[in-house]
Short mmCIF file of C-alpha atoms and ligand atoms in Angstrom, two decimals:
data_model
loop_
_atom_site.label_atom_id
_atom_site.label_comp_id
_atom_site.label_asym_id
_atom_site.label_seq_id
_atom_site.Cartn_x
_atom_site.Cartn_y
_atom_site.Cartn_z
CA UNK A 24 98.19 90.65 78.72
CA UNK A 25 95.63 88.00 79.73
CA UNK A 26 98.31 85.76 81.18
CA UNK A 27 99.82 88.75 83.17
CA UNK A 28 96.48 89.62 84.62
CA UNK A 29 96.00 86.05 85.65
CA UNK A 30 99.46 86.07 87.25
CA UNK A 31 98.41 89.14 89.24
CA UNK A 32 95.20 87.42 90.25
CA UNK A 33 96.89 84.18 91.17
CA UNK A 34 100.74 84.57 91.42
CA UNK A 35 100.92 80.86 92.39
CA UNK A 36 100.27 80.06 88.69
CA UNK A 37 103.73 81.17 87.58
CA UNK A 38 107.29 80.63 88.72
CA UNK A 39 109.12 83.46 90.39
CA UNK A 40 112.88 82.96 89.55
CA UNK A 41 115.60 85.42 90.39
CA UNK A 42 116.11 88.16 87.93
CA UNK A 43 119.76 87.69 87.35
CA UNK A 44 121.58 90.22 85.17
CA UNK A 45 118.49 90.61 83.03
CA UNK A 46 117.43 86.97 82.87
CA UNK A 47 115.42 84.56 84.93
CA UNK A 48 117.41 82.06 86.94
CA UNK A 49 116.86 79.64 89.83
CA UNK A 50 118.79 80.36 93.02
CA UNK A 51 122.17 78.70 93.05
CA UNK A 52 121.07 76.77 96.15
CA UNK A 53 117.83 75.77 94.44
CA UNK A 54 115.93 77.11 97.37
CA UNK A 55 112.55 78.92 97.31
CA UNK A 56 110.52 80.67 99.91
CA UNK A 57 106.80 81.34 100.30
CA UNK A 58 105.20 84.81 100.31
CA UNK A 59 101.76 85.41 101.72
CA UNK A 60 98.69 87.37 101.09
CA UNK A 61 98.02 89.38 104.32
CA UNK A 62 94.33 89.64 103.56
CA UNK A 63 93.94 85.86 103.77
CA UNK A 64 96.98 84.67 105.58
CA UNK A 65 97.40 82.19 102.75
CA UNK A 66 100.51 81.50 100.64
CA UNK A 67 100.60 83.59 97.51
CA UNK A 68 103.64 82.37 95.63
CA UNK A 69 106.93 80.47 95.83
CA UNK A 70 109.94 82.73 95.10
CA UNK A 71 113.52 81.79 94.40
CA UNK A 72 115.70 82.63 97.48
CA UNK A 73 118.90 84.41 96.63
CA UNK A 74 121.86 84.18 98.95
CA UNK A 75 125.68 85.08 98.80
CA UNK A 76 126.37 82.93 95.76
CA UNK A 77 123.65 84.64 93.74
CA UNK A 78 124.71 87.98 94.97
CA UNK A 79 128.28 87.28 93.82
CA UNK A 80 127.15 86.16 90.38
CA UNK A 81 124.97 89.30 89.89
CA UNK A 82 127.74 91.58 91.18
CA UNK A 83 130.23 90.18 88.73
CA UNK A 84 127.84 90.58 85.91
CA UNK A 85 127.02 94.07 87.00
CA UNK A 86 130.76 94.95 87.24
CA UNK A 87 131.34 93.64 83.66
CA UNK A 88 128.37 95.67 82.28
CA UNK A 89 129.82 98.75 83.99
CA UNK A 90 133.51 98.31 83.06
CA UNK A 91 133.36 96.95 79.57
CA UNK A 92 129.98 96.17 78.28
CA UNK A 93 127.22 97.92 76.42
CA UNK A 94 126.03 99.95 79.35
CA UNK A 95 129.15 101.94 79.61
CA UNK A 96 129.14 102.81 75.88
CA UNK A 97 125.46 103.92 75.87
CA UNK A 98 125.03 107.71 75.67
CA UNK A 99 123.41 109.63 78.61
CA UNK A 100 120.50 110.47 76.28
CA UNK A 101 119.91 106.74 75.43
CA UNK A 102 119.97 105.91 79.10
CA UNK A 103 117.24 108.57 79.55
CA UNK A 104 115.24 106.93 76.68
CA UNK A 105 115.43 103.56 78.39
CA UNK A 106 114.18 104.98 81.67
CA UNK A 107 111.31 106.84 79.72
CA UNK A 108 110.38 103.58 78.07
CA UNK A 109 110.24 101.78 81.39
CA UNK A 110 108.07 104.49 82.79
CA UNK A 111 105.64 103.95 79.92
CA UNK A 112 105.68 100.13 80.43
CA UNK A 113 104.95 100.70 84.08
CA UNK A 114 101.93 102.90 83.04
CA UNK A 115 100.80 100.20 80.61
CA UNK A 116 101.02 97.49 83.21
CA UNK A 117 99.64 99.60 86.08
CA UNK A 118 96.56 97.54 86.67
CA UNK A 119 98.43 94.23 86.82
CA UNK A 120 101.15 95.66 89.09
CA UNK A 121 98.74 97.48 91.37
CA UNK A 122 96.82 94.20 91.85
CA UNK A 123 100.05 92.32 92.54
CA UNK A 124 101.17 94.94 95.05
CA UNK A 125 97.82 94.80 96.88
CA UNK A 126 97.77 90.99 96.97
CA UNK A 127 101.34 90.87 98.33
CA UNK A 128 101.30 93.87 100.76
CA UNK A 129 97.60 94.21 101.73
CA UNK A 130 97.46 97.94 100.88
CA UNK A 131 94.01 98.93 99.41
CA UNK A 132 93.76 98.58 95.65
CA UNK A 133 92.73 102.31 95.62
CA UNK A 134 96.18 103.27 96.97
CA UNK A 135 98.12 100.88 94.77
CA UNK A 136 96.35 102.06 91.70
CA UNK A 137 95.96 105.79 92.37
CA UNK A 138 99.17 106.48 94.22
CA UNK A 139 101.94 103.86 94.21
CA UNK A 140 101.69 102.99 90.50
CA UNK A 141 101.31 106.51 88.97
CA UNK A 142 104.18 107.78 91.22
CA UNK A 143 106.57 104.89 90.45
CA UNK A 144 106.08 105.66 86.74
CA UNK A 145 106.51 109.37 87.41
CA UNK A 146 109.84 108.82 89.28
CA UNK A 147 111.31 106.83 86.29
CA UNK A 148 109.99 109.57 84.00
CA UNK A 149 111.46 112.33 86.12
CA UNK A 150 114.95 110.77 86.26
CA UNK A 151 114.75 109.96 82.43
CA UNK A 152 114.91 113.71 82.10
CA UNK A 153 117.97 114.12 84.36
CA UNK A 154 120.09 111.40 82.57
CA UNK A 155 121.61 113.94 80.09
CA UNK A 156 121.68 116.93 82.36
CA UNK A 157 124.28 115.76 84.99
CA UNK A 158 126.98 118.26 84.41
CA UNK A 159 130.45 119.19 85.84
CA UNK A 160 131.80 122.72 86.25
CA UNK A 161 134.86 124.76 85.23
CA UNK A 162 136.61 125.89 88.39
CA UNK A 163 138.01 129.38 89.02
CA UNK A 164 141.34 128.18 90.38
CA UNK A 165 144.38 130.28 90.80
CA UNK A 166 147.40 129.77 88.53
CA UNK A 167 147.98 128.81 84.93
CA UNK A 168 145.51 125.85 85.07
CA UNK A 169 142.32 124.73 83.52
CA UNK A 170 140.46 122.82 86.22
CA UNK A 171 137.05 121.19 85.90
CA UNK A 172 134.89 118.61 87.52
CA UNK A 173 132.98 115.76 85.94
CA UNK A 174 130.31 113.59 87.53
CA UNK A 175 130.86 109.82 87.19
CA UNK A 176 128.61 106.97 88.20
CA UNK A 177 129.45 105.66 91.64
CA UNK A 178 129.41 102.10 90.22
CA UNK A 179 127.51 99.08 91.36
CA UNK A 180 124.56 100.12 93.46
CA UNK A 181 122.83 97.74 95.90
CA UNK A 182 119.27 98.86 96.67
CA UNK A 183 117.75 97.20 99.74
CA UNK A 184 114.18 98.03 100.19
CA UNK A 185 111.30 97.43 102.69
CA UNK A 186 107.87 95.91 102.37
CA UNK A 187 105.65 99.07 102.87
CA UNK A 188 105.89 100.52 99.36
CA UNK A 189 107.63 97.65 97.49
CA UNK A 190 107.62 99.19 93.93
CA UNK A 191 107.64 102.89 94.83
CA UNK A 192 110.64 102.87 97.17
CA UNK A 193 112.52 100.78 94.77
CA UNK A 194 112.00 103.42 92.07
CA UNK A 195 113.27 106.12 94.45
CA UNK A 196 116.65 104.25 94.36
CA UNK A 197 116.80 102.50 90.96
CA UNK A 198 115.75 105.44 88.77
CA UNK A 199 118.29 107.98 89.88
CA UNK A 200 121.08 105.35 90.03
CA UNK A 201 120.39 104.27 86.48
CA UNK A 202 120.00 107.88 85.28
CA UNK A 203 123.58 108.57 86.72
CA UNK A 204 124.97 105.50 84.78
CA UNK A 205 125.17 103.10 87.68
CA UNK A 206 124.14 99.43 87.45
CA UNK A 207 121.76 98.08 90.11
CA UNK A 208 121.40 94.99 92.29
CA UNK A 209 117.91 95.15 93.96
CA UNK A 210 116.98 93.19 97.06
CA UNK A 211 113.27 93.61 97.78
CA UNK A 212 111.97 92.86 101.25
CA UNK A 213 111.40 89.02 101.70
CA UNK A 214 107.71 89.71 102.49
CA UNK A 215 107.01 91.50 99.19
CA UNK A 216 109.25 90.59 96.24
CA UNK A 217 106.69 90.10 93.50
CA UNK A 218 106.47 93.52 91.93
CA UNK A 219 110.14 94.06 92.01
CA UNK A 220 110.56 90.86 90.10
CA UNK A 221 107.98 92.04 87.54
CA UNK A 222 109.83 95.37 87.34
CA UNK A 223 113.09 93.53 86.38
CA UNK A 224 111.19 91.76 83.61
CA UNK A 225 109.77 95.14 82.35
CA UNK A 226 113.22 96.69 82.55
CA UNK A 227 114.49 93.95 80.11
CA UNK A 228 111.46 94.60 77.89
CA UNK A 229 112.36 98.32 77.89
CA UNK A 230 115.74 97.38 76.57
CA UNK A 231 118.16 97.68 79.53
CA UNK A 232 121.19 95.60 78.55
CA UNK A 233 122.19 92.44 80.27
CA UNK A 234 124.03 92.76 83.57
CA UNK A 235 122.57 96.18 84.38
CA UNK A 236 119.52 95.15 86.51
CA UNK A 237 119.34 92.21 88.98
CA UNK A 238 116.57 91.47 91.37
CA UNK A 239 117.64 89.19 94.25
CA UNK A 240 114.77 88.33 96.60
CA UNK A 241 115.94 86.85 99.87
CA UNK A 242 116.47 87.49 103.46
CA UNK A 243 118.35 90.26 105.13
CA UNK A 244 121.04 88.36 107.02
CA UNK A 245 121.91 86.38 103.90
CA UNK A 246 121.23 88.20 100.60
CA UNK A 247 121.11 91.63 102.24
CA UNK A 248 124.34 91.19 104.23
CA UNK A 249 126.06 89.70 101.26
CA UNK A 250 125.31 92.88 99.28
CA UNK A 251 126.44 95.14 102.15
CA UNK A 252 129.82 93.28 102.24
CA UNK A 253 130.51 92.32 98.68
CA UNK A 254 133.78 93.85 97.38
CA UNK A 255 132.29 94.73 93.90
CA UNK A 256 129.43 96.68 95.42
CA UNK A 257 130.25 100.42 95.61
CA UNK A 258 127.18 101.75 97.20
CA UNK A 259 124.24 100.76 99.44
CA UNK A 260 121.01 102.59 99.20
CA UNK A 261 118.81 101.31 102.18
CA UNK A 262 115.32 101.94 103.33
CA UNK A 263 114.19 100.10 106.42
CA UNK A 264 114.18 100.16 110.14
CA UNK A 265 116.73 102.14 112.09
CA UNK A 266 118.19 99.06 113.81
CA UNK A 267 118.82 97.35 110.44
CA UNK A 268 120.17 100.58 108.98
CA UNK A 269 122.85 100.56 111.64
CA UNK A 270 123.78 97.09 110.91
CA UNK A 271 123.94 97.72 107.11
CA UNK A 272 126.19 100.75 107.80
CA UNK A 273 128.45 98.59 109.98
CA UNK A 274 128.71 95.85 107.44
CA UNK A 275 129.41 98.36 104.66
CA UNK A 276 132.04 100.20 106.59
CA UNK A 277 134.67 97.42 106.19
CA UNK A 278 134.92 98.11 102.48
CA UNK A 279 134.20 101.85 102.73
CA UNK A 280 131.04 101.73 100.65
CA UNK A 281 129.00 104.82 100.06
CA UNK A 282 125.79 104.48 102.14
CA UNK A 283 122.52 106.27 102.20
CA UNK A 284 119.87 105.42 104.76
CA UNK A 285 116.17 106.31 104.92
CA UNK A 286 115.00 104.92 108.19
CA UNK A 287 112.22 105.18 110.66
CA UNK A 288 110.33 108.10 112.11
CA UNK A 289 107.91 109.28 114.77
CA UNK A 290 106.66 112.36 113.06
CA UNK A 291 104.77 115.06 114.89
CA UNK A 292 101.65 116.57 113.42
CA UNK A 293 100.90 119.91 115.18
CA UNK A 294 97.49 121.48 115.26
CA UNK A 295 97.42 125.13 116.34
CA UNK A 296 94.13 126.58 117.63
CA UNK A 297 93.56 128.92 114.63
CA UNK A 298 93.81 126.06 112.10
CA UNK A 299 90.90 125.02 109.82
CA UNK A 300 90.02 122.33 112.23
CA UNK A 301 88.06 120.12 109.70
CA UNK A 302 90.95 120.21 107.28
CA UNK A 303 93.29 119.42 110.09
CA UNK A 304 91.20 116.53 111.31
CA UNK A 305 91.15 115.08 107.79
CA UNK A 306 94.95 115.69 107.61
CA UNK A 307 95.64 114.03 110.90
CA UNK A 308 93.47 111.08 109.94
CA UNK A 309 95.26 110.60 106.58
CA UNK A 310 98.66 111.10 108.21
CA UNK A 311 98.26 108.04 110.47
CA UNK A 312 95.77 105.78 108.53
CA UNK A 313 97.04 106.15 104.97
CA UNK A 314 99.09 103.07 104.00
CA UNK A 315 97.75 101.38 107.22
CA UNK A 316 100.21 103.58 109.06
CA UNK A 317 103.11 101.41 107.71
CA UNK A 318 104.62 104.63 106.41
CA UNK A 319 107.96 105.87 107.65
CA UNK A 320 106.68 109.45 107.55
CA UNK A 321 103.35 108.63 109.23
CA UNK A 322 102.04 111.39 111.48
CA UNK A 323 102.10 109.10 114.47
CA UNK A 324 102.29 111.82 117.26
CA UNK A 325 99.39 114.16 117.21
CA UNK A 326 100.02 117.42 119.19
CA UNK A 327 96.87 119.50 119.87
CA UNK A 328 96.56 122.80 121.51
CA UNK A 329 95.02 122.35 124.85
CA UNK A 330 92.26 124.84 124.16
CA UNK A 331 90.89 122.97 121.12
CA UNK A 332 91.69 119.44 122.26
CA UNK A 333 88.09 118.23 122.96
CA UNK A 334 86.53 119.68 119.85
CA UNK A 335 89.37 118.47 117.63
CA UNK A 336 89.51 114.95 118.99
CA UNK A 337 85.73 114.64 118.44
CA UNK A 338 86.17 115.47 114.85
CA UNK A 339 88.99 113.04 114.36
CA UNK A 340 87.12 110.26 116.21
CA UNK A 341 84.12 110.85 113.99
CA UNK A 342 86.26 110.12 110.98
CA UNK A 343 87.99 107.17 112.51
CA UNK A 344 84.76 105.55 113.43
CA UNK A 345 83.84 105.40 109.82
CA UNK A 346 87.06 103.66 108.78
CA UNK A 347 86.38 99.99 108.59
CA UNK A 348 89.18 97.60 107.63
CA UNK A 349 88.20 95.59 104.56
CA UNK A 350 89.20 93.43 101.64
CA UNK A 351 92.05 95.45 100.09
CA UNK A 352 90.94 94.35 96.68
CA UNK A 353 87.65 96.07 97.07
CA UNK A 354 87.82 99.49 95.40
CA UNK A 355 86.07 101.24 98.35
CA UNK A 356 88.35 99.87 100.99
CA UNK A 357 90.49 102.43 102.66
CA UNK A 358 92.24 100.29 105.37
CA UNK A 359 93.78 96.94 104.48
CA UNK A 360 95.49 94.27 106.63
CA UNK A 361 98.93 94.82 108.19
CA UNK A 362 101.62 93.11 106.09
CA UNK A 363 102.15 90.03 108.36
CA UNK A 364 101.25 88.18 111.51
CA UNK A 365 104.66 89.35 112.96
CA UNK A 366 103.77 92.98 112.28
CA UNK A 367 100.20 92.55 113.71
CA UNK A 368 101.72 91.06 116.88
CA UNK A 369 104.22 93.85 117.13
CA UNK A 370 101.53 96.57 116.79
CA UNK A 371 99.19 94.77 119.23
CA UNK A 372 102.14 94.59 121.60
CA UNK A 373 102.56 98.33 121.48
CA UNK A 374 98.78 98.85 121.99
CA UNK A 375 99.05 96.71 125.25
CA UNK A 376 101.97 98.76 126.40
CA UNK A 377 100.18 102.01 125.76
CA UNK A 378 97.23 100.82 127.85
CA UNK A 379 99.53 99.54 130.62
CA UNK A 380 101.49 102.84 130.72
CA UNK A 381 98.20 104.78 131.19
CA UNK A 382 97.33 106.29 127.78
CA UNK A 383 93.65 106.50 127.15
CA UNK A 384 92.43 104.28 124.34
CA UNK A 385 89.90 106.49 122.47
CA UNK A 386 89.08 104.14 119.74
CA UNK A 387 90.22 100.75 118.27
CA UNK A 388 92.94 98.74 119.73
CA UNK A 389 91.89 95.34 118.52
CA UNK A 390 92.32 92.86 115.83
CA UNK A 391 89.43 93.32 113.36
CA UNK A 392 87.30 90.58 111.82
CA UNK A 393 86.59 91.08 108.11
CA UNK A 394 83.81 88.75 106.78
CA UNK A 395 85.35 86.24 104.39
CA UNK A 396 88.83 87.21 105.50
CA UNK A 397 88.92 85.81 109.03
CA UNK A 398 92.56 84.89 108.83
CA UNK A 399 93.76 88.33 107.57
CA UNK A 400 96.02 90.57 109.64
CA UNK A 401 93.36 93.30 110.16
CA UNK A 402 93.55 95.88 112.94
CA UNK A 403 90.94 98.52 113.78
CA UNK A 404 92.17 102.12 113.54
CA UNK A 405 93.58 103.07 116.91
CA UNK A 406 93.82 106.37 118.63
CA UNK A 407 95.31 106.99 122.07
CA UNK A 408 94.58 110.16 123.96
CA UNK A 409 96.45 111.63 126.88
CA UNK A 410 99.74 110.11 125.87
CA UNK A 411 102.84 111.19 127.79
CA UNK A 412 106.28 111.87 126.40
CA UNK A 413 108.01 109.03 128.13
CA UNK A 414 105.55 106.39 126.86
CA UNK A 415 106.78 103.84 124.43
CA UNK A 416 103.85 104.62 122.07
CA UNK A 417 105.16 108.14 121.93
CA UNK A 418 108.92 107.36 121.68
CA UNK A 419 109.00 104.28 119.42
CA UNK A 420 107.99 103.76 115.79
CA UNK A 421 104.99 101.37 115.79
CA UNK A 422 104.55 101.22 111.98
CA UNK A 423 100.80 100.63 112.08
CA UNK A 424 97.55 102.55 112.30
CA UNK A 425 98.13 103.67 115.89
CA UNK A 426 98.07 107.41 116.79
CA UNK A 427 99.34 108.86 120.08
CA UNK A 428 97.72 112.19 120.95
CA UNK A 429 99.22 114.80 123.33
CA UNK A 430 98.33 118.28 124.40
CA UNK A 431 100.52 121.41 124.30
CA UNK A 432 100.14 124.85 125.87
CA UNK A 433 101.83 127.25 123.41
CA UNK A 434 104.14 127.53 120.43
CA UNK A 435 107.36 126.83 122.33
CA UNK A 436 105.86 123.89 124.17
CA UNK A 437 104.60 122.43 120.84
CA UNK A 438 107.94 122.69 119.19
CA UNK A 439 109.86 121.30 122.14
CA UNK A 440 107.50 118.26 122.37
CA UNK A 441 107.69 117.84 118.48
CA UNK A 442 111.46 117.77 118.64
CA UNK A 443 111.62 115.50 121.68
CA UNK A 444 112.42 112.49 119.58
CA UNK A 445 115.42 110.71 118.31
CA UNK A 446 113.96 110.71 114.81
CA UNK A 447 113.61 113.58 112.24
CA UNK A 448 111.87 112.41 109.16
CA UNK A 449 108.78 114.57 108.80
CA UNK A 450 106.42 116.92 110.58
CA UNK A 451 102.98 118.57 109.95
CA UNK A 452 101.83 121.96 110.95
CA UNK A 453 98.21 123.16 110.84
CA UNK A 454 97.57 126.91 111.20
CA UNK A 455 96.19 129.90 109.25
CA UNK A 456 99.03 132.17 110.57
CA UNK A 457 101.67 132.45 107.90
CA UNK A 458 104.41 133.73 110.07
CA UNK A 459 103.78 131.00 112.68
CA UNK A 460 103.75 128.34 110.07
CA UNK A 461 107.18 129.37 108.81
CA UNK A 462 108.50 129.86 112.32
CA UNK A 463 107.49 126.22 113.06
CA UNK A 464 109.01 125.03 109.78
CA UNK A 465 112.26 126.69 110.71
CA UNK A 466 112.21 125.22 114.29
CA UNK A 467 111.26 121.62 113.53
CA UNK A 468 114.03 119.14 113.23
CA UNK A 469 112.70 117.15 110.26
CA UNK A 470 113.66 116.48 106.68
CA UNK A 471 110.19 117.45 105.44
CA UNK A 472 107.73 119.86 106.93
CA UNK A 473 104.19 119.86 105.56
CA UNK A 474 102.06 122.99 106.20
CA UNK A 475 98.26 122.43 106.00
CA UNK A 476 98.72 119.18 104.30
CA UNK A 477 100.47 115.83 104.98
CA UNK A 478 102.06 112.95 103.13
CA UNK A 479 102.78 114.93 99.93
CA UNK A 480 105.35 113.45 97.66
CA UNK A 481 106.71 114.33 94.25
CA UNK A 482 109.67 113.10 92.26
CA UNK A 483 110.97 116.70 92.34
CA UNK A 484 110.78 117.08 96.08
CA UNK A 485 113.81 115.74 98.10
CA UNK A 486 112.91 113.40 100.98
CA UNK A 487 114.97 112.08 103.78
CA UNK A 488 115.75 112.35 107.49
CA UNK A 489 117.54 114.21 110.13
CA UNK A 490 119.14 112.40 113.17
CA UNK A 491 118.12 108.70 113.54
CA UNK A 492 115.91 108.89 110.45
CA UNK A 493 118.93 108.52 108.23
CA UNK A 494 121.00 110.58 105.83
CA UNK A 495 121.03 111.43 102.23
CA UNK A 496 118.17 112.81 100.25
CA UNK A 497 116.18 110.71 97.84
CA UNK A 498 114.13 112.30 94.88
CA UNK A 499 114.73 115.60 93.34
CA UNK A 500 118.14 116.83 92.22
CA UNK A 501 119.91 115.96 95.47
CA UNK A 502 119.52 112.22 94.75
CA UNK A 503 122.00 112.59 91.94
CA UNK A 504 124.67 113.16 94.54
CA UNK A 505 123.95 109.70 96.00
CA UNK A 506 124.88 107.99 92.73
CA UNK A 507 127.76 110.04 91.38
CA UNK A 508 131.42 110.70 92.26
CA UNK A 509 132.81 114.07 91.42
CA UNK A 510 136.16 113.96 89.69
CA UNK A 511 138.33 117.08 89.54
CA UNK A 512 140.70 117.34 86.51
CA UNK A 513 143.65 119.87 86.51
CA UNK A 514 145.36 120.79 83.17
CA UNK A 515 148.66 122.77 83.13
CA UNK A 516 148.16 125.45 80.53
CA UNK A 517 151.93 126.27 80.30
CA UNK A 518 153.08 122.82 79.26
P1 ADP B 604 111.09 96.71 108.21
O1 ADP B 604 111.18 97.13 109.57
O2 ADP B 604 110.55 97.70 107.28
O3 ADP B 604 110.68 95.28 107.83
P2 ADP B 604 113.84 95.95 107.85
O4 ADP B 604 114.81 97.03 108.25
O5 ADP B 604 113.65 94.84 108.74
O6 ADP B 604 112.50 96.82 107.63
O7 ADP B 604 114.04 95.49 106.40
C1 ADP B 604 114.41 96.40 105.31
C2 ADP B 604 115.23 95.65 104.32
O8 ADP B 604 116.40 95.27 104.89
C3 ADP B 604 114.64 94.24 103.86
O9 ADP B 604 114.90 94.10 102.47
C4 ADP B 604 115.39 93.23 104.65
O10 ADP B 604 115.45 91.98 104.16
C5 ADP B 604 116.75 93.93 104.75
N1 ADP B 604 117.63 93.47 105.81
C6 ADP B 604 117.29 92.96 107.06
N2 ADP B 604 118.38 92.58 107.70
C7 ADP B 604 119.46 92.96 106.98
C8 ADP B 604 120.88 92.86 107.20
N3 ADP B 604 121.36 92.28 108.24
N4 ADP B 604 121.71 93.20 106.13
C9 ADP B 604 121.13 93.75 105.04
N5 ADP B 604 119.91 93.85 104.81
C10 ADP B 604 118.97 93.52 105.72
#
């Protein structure tokens, strides 16, 4: 325990090899790469760098485990037991994992410890329960036949995940895949591979057999592309940007892999004039500033009824004024640094564009200085008012704590503006009118609609996008469809 805690405090004190088929291994090339602490800008650890050769080795071992080895022979109930044991290990190591997540990603320790870690454990626990409940059906076909379906694992699953929720978004893919009897190759984002590597180690401790679980940190165009094209990989489960999602789908098409994509968003948060305005202001604030706004479902477009605009914005600004970026390891910090210099530059670029295009900067907009962390990638919480539909800050995903506010005149105008986007991940609606709330939920083109709340997630609640936000639903029962094939069996009863 003591040494693990030390490793979380100073990850440079240990080696970070690949996790290859259930064991530590150096990269075949011998190469490593540095990962950074965004709160200090300093290197945090050296990590083995997987490329095509390592992907090939892991894929061969995965295939063997699936086709002949111990995994295939394990009962569904025993698979569930392994997942539950892993959930328990995650809970037991939650302090260490939360600290590692915060040091690598920059998200406040409060979020890592209170949200990411409990939910990661809950996702493994939830799918542990599904493992022995994945059933086929007897089909009412015509003729002298007995016909039935059975659900079989789709096979070798490659999970490619982003840096914003390194552990949690991995669990959304790995837990249902394993519950369905698949084997997994996980490529975490190159910025944030540390907790994924620890998760692989904990999976071995839980008893997952060799071959079933590999973690292959590395870069997208090398390790990621090798996964997307490898002939032994059956399915790609991807979360990341829309542009890379397109590329992954294109790469996977040549071998007809199954693909599910959870991509970007530009989610609208609509405040009707009869809403509880204090609750809505708190909701709008959390919708954009939770997770530093590096959240695919962030409520990054705020739509406010013209009649309440001034009073509502005053409430929101009052909250934003009290949100100071700070050391993410401090338990009271609510806004940490952005993940990297590159991301900070990108977000600052959008802020400059917003100003140039004529949006009114109501608060923030600058790099923030945090005493003792002068080289960290901090940004002050930023709110634009008077944004217009054709501005880049309204149309494009910024992926940072930057809110674009627009007015609307009535219900139809609100819905038209909300749906005027190529994305469709999530939406929020604030009103006390029950019928209006459900009318809005029906009209909004989004995979999730939150009414009088925002950013709610649960392992039982499916999540995914319409349109450019991707396809396939993670979490809940629908995720089982992503990791199984349905086989139909016909039996002639007259033979
Ligand atoms: P973000 O914008 O959140 O950084 P990206 O879409 O750039 O997201 O990255 C998400 C994941 O996709 C990361 O693990 C990244 O390494 C991986 N990736 C990037 N490019 C490719 C590619 N060409 N093929 C496969 N995976 C890739």
